[in-house]
Amino acid sequence: VIMAALAAVVALVVLAVRNWIPRVRDGQEPLSEVEVEHRRTASQWAGDAEGHEAAGEWKLAMRARYRELVRTLVDRRQVADLAGRTTRELLADLSHTTPDAARDFESACLLFELPWYADVPTGPEENMRIRKLSTDVLAAAVVHEFDPALEVRAARIPVGTGALQ
């Protein structure tokens, strides 16, 4: 009985370690969670959002709608294609490439951050609002496409554009 219990403990430890340590496949480095999310398409994020909305999972829906917007901006070269960017860094890029969208994007960032990071309750009203803000951001005129060689500084964000200051 003691040997069986010891074998079970060893098996559990082995399984836990195998699932905890990322696996490397085909000679590639393992992907972090940020990199996996970064590689998802806007349509994949939209599908997630629709599923979460249908299930009444508003916090997850908000996150998916925000990620859909960011991925679309990346695909349109309005923000840098770098994993793990903060809302402030994305806003700095967008303020340069699409200045007319900065205020609406800042509001969308806040709608995403409050439930996700501050655990503020969110619901269908906020979901409709981020969808409207996303539409407005994407409708704004693009002044420049994002140039990866361009150094974008937070100082380029106009003072007084909104709540993230």
XYZ file of N, CA and C in Angstrom:
495
model
N 0.838 -1.191 0.000
C 0.000 0.000 0.000
C 0.882 1.253 0.000
N 1.942 1.223 0.810
C 2.846 2.375 0.865
C 3.536 2.559 -0.486
N 3.946 1.462 -1.112
C 4.614 1.543 -2.422
C 3.650 2.099 -3.482
N 2.389 1.692 -3.445
C 1.401 2.184 -4.403
C 1.167 3.683 -4.196
N 1.096 4.126 -2.949
C 0.909 5.538 -2.653
C 2.116 6.353 -3.121
N 3.310 5.826 -2.892
C 4.534 6.503 -3.329
C 4.573 6.589 -4.858
N 4.197 5.508 -5.535
C 4.168 5.511 -7.004
C 3.151 6.528 -7.521
N 2.009 6.650 -6.865
C 0.986 7.617 -7.274
C 1.492 9.040 -7.112
N 2.199 9.319 -6.014
C 2.751 10.656 -5.784
C 3.783 10.994 -6.854
N 4.658 10.041 -7.162
C 5.678 10.257 -8.187
C 5.005 10.518 -9.541
N 3.979 9.746 -9.867
C 3.266 9.929 -11.135
C 2.622 11.318 -11.205
N 2.031 11.767 -10.119
C 1.416 13.096 -10.093
C 2.452 14.199 -10.263
N 3.595 14.039 -9.619
C 4.665 15.030 -9.752
C 5.157 15.087 -11.197
N 5.360 13.929 -11.810
C 5.819 13.872 -13.207
C 4.803 14.543 -14.121
N 3.525 14.250 -13.953
C 2.488 14.875 -14.782
C 2.440 16.387 -14.585
N 2.555 16.816 -13.351
C 2.526 18.255 -13.073
C 3.701 18.968 -13.724
N 4.879 18.393 -13.639
C 6.070 19.008 -14.231
C 5.962 19.010 -15.752
N 5.480 17.939 -16.343
C 5.330 17.871 -17.807
C 4.373 18.933 -18.317
N 3.306 19.182 -17.588
C 2.335 20.175 -18.025
C 2.759 21.598 -17.691
N 3.634 21.755 -16.734
C 4.082 23.070 -16.310
C 5.174 23.615 -17.213
N 6.081 22.758 -17.663
C 7.207 23.171 -18.494
C 6.759 23.182 -19.949
N 6.915 24.328 -20.663
C 6.505 24.381 -22.060
C 7.325 23.413 -22.910
N 6.657 22.791 -23.843
C 7.337 21.839 -24.723
C 7.868 22.547 -25.952
N 9.025 22.114 -26.405
C 9.621 22.642 -27.620
C 9.331 21.632 -28.724
N 8.760 22.125 -29.837
C 8.433 21.244 -30.962
C 9.186 21.698 -32.197
N 9.619 20.765 -32.987
C 10.269 21.027 -34.266
C 11.445 21.994 -34.157
N 12.192 21.907 -33.084
C 13.381 22.732 -32.930
C 13.088 24.200 -32.687
N 11.852 24.545 -32.385
C 11.500 25.936 -32.145
C 11.451 26.211 -30.653
N 11.568 27.486 -30.338
C 11.417 27.913 -28.954
C 9.946 27.802 -28.573
N 9.640 27.491 -27.319
C 8.239 27.466 -26.910
C 7.639 28.872 -26.953
N 6.360 28.941 -27.254
C 5.669 30.220 -27.307
C 5.122 30.582 -25.938
N 5.268 31.850 -25.575
C 4.658 32.318 -24.335
C 3.172 32.542 -24.590
N 2.412 32.717 -23.527
C 0.980 32.979 -23.677
C 0.744 34.272 -24.456
N 1.586 35.269 -24.232
C 1.460 36.536 -24.949
C 1.679 36.320 -26.440
N 2.679 35.515 -26.807
C 2.957 35.257 -28.214
C 1.836 34.471 -28.878
N 1.265 33.519 -28.165
C 0.158 32.741 -28.714
C -1.022 33.670 -28.984
N -1.358 34.520 -28.033
C -2.464 35.464 -28.224
C -2.156 36.448 -29.345
N -0.914 36.871 -29.446
C -0.511 37.850 -30.454
C -0.687 37.293 -31.864
N -0.568 35.991 -32.032
C -0.664 35.374 -33.356
C -2.097 35.117 -33.808
N -3.065 35.330 -32.934
C -4.466 35.105 -33.296
C -4.943 36.202 -34.237
N -5.835 35.845 -35.137
C -6.368 36.813 -36.097
C -7.512 37.610 -35.476
N -7.821 38.729 -36.123
C -8.950 39.548 -35.663
C -10.248 38.745 -35.729
N -10.410 37.934 -36.761
C -11.645 37.145 -36.876
C -11.729 36.078 -35.784
N -10.600 35.539 -35.349
C -10.617 34.589 -34.232
C -11.054 35.292 -32.951
N -10.533 36.503 -32.724
C -10.943 37.272 -31.549
C -12.426 37.630 -31.637
N -12.914 37.978 -32.840
C -14.331 38.313 -33.005
C -15.206 37.102 -32.695
N -14.779 35.930 -33.139
C -15.527 34.708 -32.832
C -15.588 34.444 -31.335
N -14.459 34.650 -30.663
C -14.439 34.502 -29.200
C -15.404 35.489 -28.552
N -15.373 36.737 -29.013
C -16.236 37.769 -28.439
C -17.704 37.396 -28.602
N -18.074 36.940 -29.772
C -19.470 36.557 -30.010
C -19.894 35.415 -29.092
N -19.016 34.443 -28.900
C -19.324 33.333 -28.002
C -19.494 33.787 -26.567
N -18.605 34.663 -26.120
C -18.687 35.173 -24.748
C -19.924 36.055 -24.558
N -20.243 36.854 -25.571
C -21.440 37.686 -25.489
C -22.695 36.826 -25.384
N -22.752 35.790 -26.200
C -23.918 34.892 -26.169
C -24.062 34.211 -24.815
N -22.933 33.943 -24.155
C -22.948 33.276 -22.852
C -23.072 34.267 -21.685
N -23.104 35.569 -21.990
C -23.185 36.569 -20.925
C -21.895 36.736 -20.147
N -20.781 36.337 -20.729
C -19.457 36.474 -20.102
C -18.855 37.799 -20.561
N -19.318 38.884 -19.961
C -19.020 40.213 -20.459
C -17.567 40.618 -20.292
N -16.919 40.196 -19.239
C -15.507 40.530 -19.034
C -14.657 39.887 -20.134
N -14.908 38.616 -20.419
C -14.165 37.939 -21.481
C -14.514 38.504 -22.853
N -15.777 38.881 -23.038
C -16.192 39.486 -24.305
C -15.473 40.821 -24.517
N -15.354 41.604 -23.444
C -14.673 42.898 -23.524
C -13.214 42.703 -23.943
N -12.564 41.742 -23.339
C -11.166 41.456 -23.674
C -11.039 41.046 -25.128
N -11.920 40.186 -25.592
C -11.860 39.713 -26.976
C -12.133 40.852 -27.960
N -13.086 41.726 -27.661
C -13.371 42.873 -28.546
C -12.175 43.821 -28.614
N -11.529 44.037 -27.466
C -10.344 44.890 -27.450
C -9.216 44.248 -28.266
N -8.993 42.958 -28.081
C -7.941 42.260 -28.823
C -8.239 42.244 -30.321
N -9.522 42.130 -30.668
C -9.908 42.191 -32.087
C -9.524 43.550 -32.673
N -9.816 44.620 -31.938
C -9.469 45.964 -32.394
C -7.962 46.112 -32.560
N -7.198 45.694 -31.573
C -5.732 45.834 -31.641
C -5.177 45.033 -32.814
N -5.651 43.799 -32.999
C -5.146 42.976 -34.107
C -5.459 43.626 -35.446
N -6.650 44.231 -35.563
C -7.015 44.919 -36.804
C -6.086 46.110 -37.035
N -5.788 46.858 -35.990
C -4.868 47.991 -36.114
C -3.466 47.524 -36.513
N -3.028 46.406 -35.963
C -1.724 45.843 -36.336
C -1.744 45.446 -37.812
N -2.783 44.755 -38.233
C -2.884 44.295 -39.617
C -2.924 45.465 -40.601
N -3.512 46.575 -40.164
C -3.599 47.762 -41.017
C -2.365 48.658 -40.885
N -1.379 48.228 -40.123
C -0.121 48.953 -39.900
C -0.342 50.323 -39.271
N -1.296 50.365 -38.327
C -1.541 51.601 -37.601
C -0.847 51.579 -36.244
N -0.472 50.402 -35.778
C 0.321 50.244 -34.557
C 1.377 49.183 -34.820
N 2.417 49.182 -34.002
C 3.526 48.244 -34.173
C 3.075 46.809 -33.923
N 3.649 45.891 -34.665
C 3.353 44.462 -34.540
C 4.330 43.827 -33.555
N 4.146 44.144 -32.280
C 5.001 43.620 -31.225
C 4.127 43.039 -30.123
N 4.433 41.822 -29.700
C 3.662 41.178 -28.633
C 3.901 41.888 -27.302
N 2.862 41.926 -26.474
C 3.005 42.424 -25.109
C 2.984 43.927 -24.953
N 2.546 44.675 -25.963
C 2.505 46.137 -25.851
C 1.432 46.560 -24.853
N 1.689 47.628 -24.146
C 0.717 48.177 -23.211
C -0.275 49.058 -23.968
N -1.374 49.371 -23.324
C -2.345 50.262 -23.956
C -1.712 51.625 -24.233
N -0.847 52.069 -23.352
C -0.182 53.368 -23.522
C 0.741 53.357 -24.747
N 1.468 52.265 -24.934
C 2.355 52.160 -26.098
C 1.543 52.105 -27.395
N 0.455 51.365 -27.381
C -0.407 51.300 -28.561
C -1.009 52.670 -28.859
N -1.422 53.378 -27.821
C -1.976 54.715 -27.985
C -0.937 55.669 -28.578
N 0.306 55.543 -28.161
C 1.375 56.394 -28.718
C 1.525 56.145 -30.215
N 1.516 54.876 -30.619
C 1.607 54.550 -32.049
C 0.419 55.130 -32.809
N -0.780 54.888 -32.294
C -1.992 55.319 -32.986
C -2.083 56.843 -33.042
N -1.603 57.525 -32.022
C -1.606 58.985 -32.025
C -0.752 59.538 -33.153
N 0.255 58.779 -33.542
C 1.112 59.201 -34.657
C 0.498 58.829 -36.006
N 0.001 57.604 -36.124
C -0.493 57.138 -37.429
C -1.919 57.585 -37.731
N -2.740 57.714 -36.691
C -4.163 58.030 -36.874
C -4.606 58.955 -35.737
N -4.155 60.196 -35.754
C -4.423 61.094 -34.625
C -5.911 61.276 -34.305
N -6.755 61.263 -35.325
C -8.185 61.461 -35.080
C -8.822 60.299 -34.319
N -8.141 59.165 -34.232
C -8.681 57.992 -33.537
C -8.187 57.891 -32.098
N -7.259 58.738 -31.710
C -6.601 58.594 -30.402
C -7.583 58.668 -29.231
N -8.480 59.627 -29.249
C -9.405 59.803 -28.120
C -10.340 58.589 -27.990
N -10.884 58.109 -29.114
C -11.769 56.943 -29.066
C -11.002 55.680 -28.662
N -9.764 55.550 -29.143
C -8.967 54.380 -28.763
C -8.636 54.421 -27.276
N -8.343 55.588 -26.761
C -8.055 55.723 -25.338
C -9.277 55.306 -24.506
N -10.456 55.696 -24.945
C -11.685 55.288 -24.250
C -11.884 53.773 -24.327
N -11.581 53.183 -25.486
C -11.685 51.729 -25.636
C -10.695 51.021 -24.710
N -9.495 51.580 -24.587
C -8.489 51.003 -23.680
C -9.002 51.013 -22.244
N -9.594 52.121 -21.850
C -10.117 52.234 -20.496
C -11.263 51.241 -20.270
N -12.146 51.105 -21.257
C -13.238 50.125 -21.143
C -12.693 48.709 -20.968
N -11.583 48.408 -21.626
C -10.945 47.096 -21.494
C -10.244 46.959 -20.146
N -9.497 47.974 -19.747
C -8.681 47.878 -18.537
C -9.494 47.785 -17.254
N -10.574 48.534 -17.159
C -11.343 48.559 -15.910
C -11.860 47.179 -15.501
N -12.548 46.453 -16.370
C -12.985 45.117 -15.936
C -11.831 44.124 -15.859
N -10.873 44.253 -16.776
C -9.834 43.232 -16.844
C -8.821 43.363 -15.710
N -8.366 44.563 -15.422
C -7.320 44.752 -14.414
C -7.854 45.230 -13.071
N -8.955 45.985 -13.052
C -9.485 46.508 -11.801
C -10.717 45.734 -11.343
N -11.134 44.757 -12.113
C -12.280 43.913 -11.786
C -13.561 44.727 -11.581
N -13.683 45.821 -12.339
C -14.897 46.627 -12.316
C -15.964 45.868 -13.105
N -17.184 45.779 -12.576
C -18.232 45.053 -13.304
C -18.474 45.645 -14.690
N -18.752 44.781 -15.644
C -19.042 45.207 -17.008
C -20.224 44.406 -17.523
N -20.880 44.917 -18.538
C -22.067 44.243 -19.048
C -22.341 44.600 -20.490
N -23.554 44.373 -20.945
C -23.893 44.600 -22.353
C -23.754 46.064 -22.784
N -23.983 47.013 -21.879
C -23.856 48.423 -22.248
C -22.410 48.771 -22.597
N -21.487 48.314 -21.765
C -20.061 48.570 -22.035
C -19.624 47.830 -23.303
N -20.185 46.655 -23.509
C -19.862 45.890 -24.711
C -20.305 46.650 -25.966
N -21.502 47.201 -25.939
C -21.978 47.986 -27.088
C -21.102 49.224 -27.281
N -20.652 49.796 -26.167
C -19.815 50.994 -26.258
C -18.456 50.691 -26.892
N -17.819 49.579 -26.499
C -16.508 49.279 -27.100
C -16.661 48.920 -28.579
N -17.766 48.312 -28.931
C -18.005 48.017 -30.349
C -18.138 49.306 -31.152
N -18.856 50.291 -30.600
C -19.014 51.593 -31.272
C -17.676 52.312 -31.342
N -16.921 52.317 -30.247
C -15.607 52.963 -30.251
C -14.680 52.308 -31.267
N -14.718 50.996 -31.352
C -13.881 50.275 -32.321
C -14.226 50.694 -33.744
N -15.512 50.785 -34.027
C -15.947 51.224 -35.360
C -15.428 52.623 -35.651
N -15.522 53.513 -34.668
C -15.050 54.892 -34.851
C -13.534 54.941 -35.036
N -12.797 54.162 -34.263
C -11.334 54.124 -34.399
C -10.955 53.661 -35.801
N -11.587 52.610 -36.263
C -11.242 52.047 -37.570
C -11.705 52.925 -38.730
N -12.670 53.809 -38.481
C -13.157 54.702 -39.532
C -12.304 55.964 -39.669
N -11.470 56.252 -38.686
C -10.648 57.469 -38.712
C -9.609 57.396 -39.821
N -9.316 58.553 -40.362
C -8.347 58.648 -41.461
C -6.933 58.341 -40.967
N -6.244 57.492 -41.708
C -4.858 57.136 -41.399
C -3.949 58.172 -42.050
N -3.115 58.809 -41.236
C -2.191 59.825 -41.722
C -0.889 59.176 -42.198
N -0.395 58.205 -41.426
C 0.831 57.481 -41.758
C 0.622 56.013 -41.418
N 1.225 55.135 -42.207
C 1.304 53.744 -41.763
C 2.449 53.660 -40.780
N 2.359 52.702 -39.853
C 3.400 52.560 -38.856
C 4.685 52.093 -39.516
N 5.762 52.784 -39.239
C 7.087 52.421 -39.728
C 7.859 51.838 -38.554
N 8.211 50.543 -38.605
C 8.915 49.927 -37.472
C 10.206 50.643 -37.090
N 10.814 51.344 -38.025
C 12.063 52.052 -37.721
C 11.795 53.357 -36.972
N 10.541 53.788 -36.985
C 10.189 55.042 -36.330
C 10.190 54.886 -34.822
N 10.827 55.783 -34.144
C 10.810 55.762 -32.679
C 9.593 56.543 -32.210
N 8.638 55.830 -31.599
C 7.427 56.480 -31.108
C 7.590 56.712 -29.622
N 7.439 57.936 -29.205
C 7.605 58.288 -27.800
C 6.257 58.637 -27.192
N 6.105 58.324 -25.932
C 4.859 58.640 -25.231
C 4.605 60.147 -25.238
N 5.671 60.947 -25.383
C 5.510 62.396 -25.377
C 4.704 62.883 -26.580
N 4.557 62.065 -27.616
C 3.790 62.462 -28.790
C 2.286 62.417 -28.545
N 1.859 61.809 -27.450
C 0.436 61.754 -27.164
C 0.005 63.135 -26.701
N -0.963 63.731 -27.375
C -1.383 65.069 -26.986
C -1.902 65.100 -25.546
N -1.501 66.118 -24.824
C -1.957 66.296 -23.438
C -3.451 66.577 -23.462
N -4.160 65.985 -22.510
C -5.589 66.242 -22.387
C -6.462 65.400 -23.273
N -5.936 64.271 -23.801
C -6.746 63.446 -24.692
C -7.670 62.507 -23.959
N -7.535 62.379 -22.653
C -8.480 61.495 -21.976
C -8.000 60.992 -20.638
N -8.584 59.855 -20.239
C -8.459 59.362 -18.876
C -7.181 58.618 -18.560
N -6.402 58.202 -19.533
C -5.220 57.382 -19.234
C -4.000 58.194 -18.850
N -4.144 59.474 -18.648
C -2.975 60.294 -18.317
C -2.597 60.161 -16.874
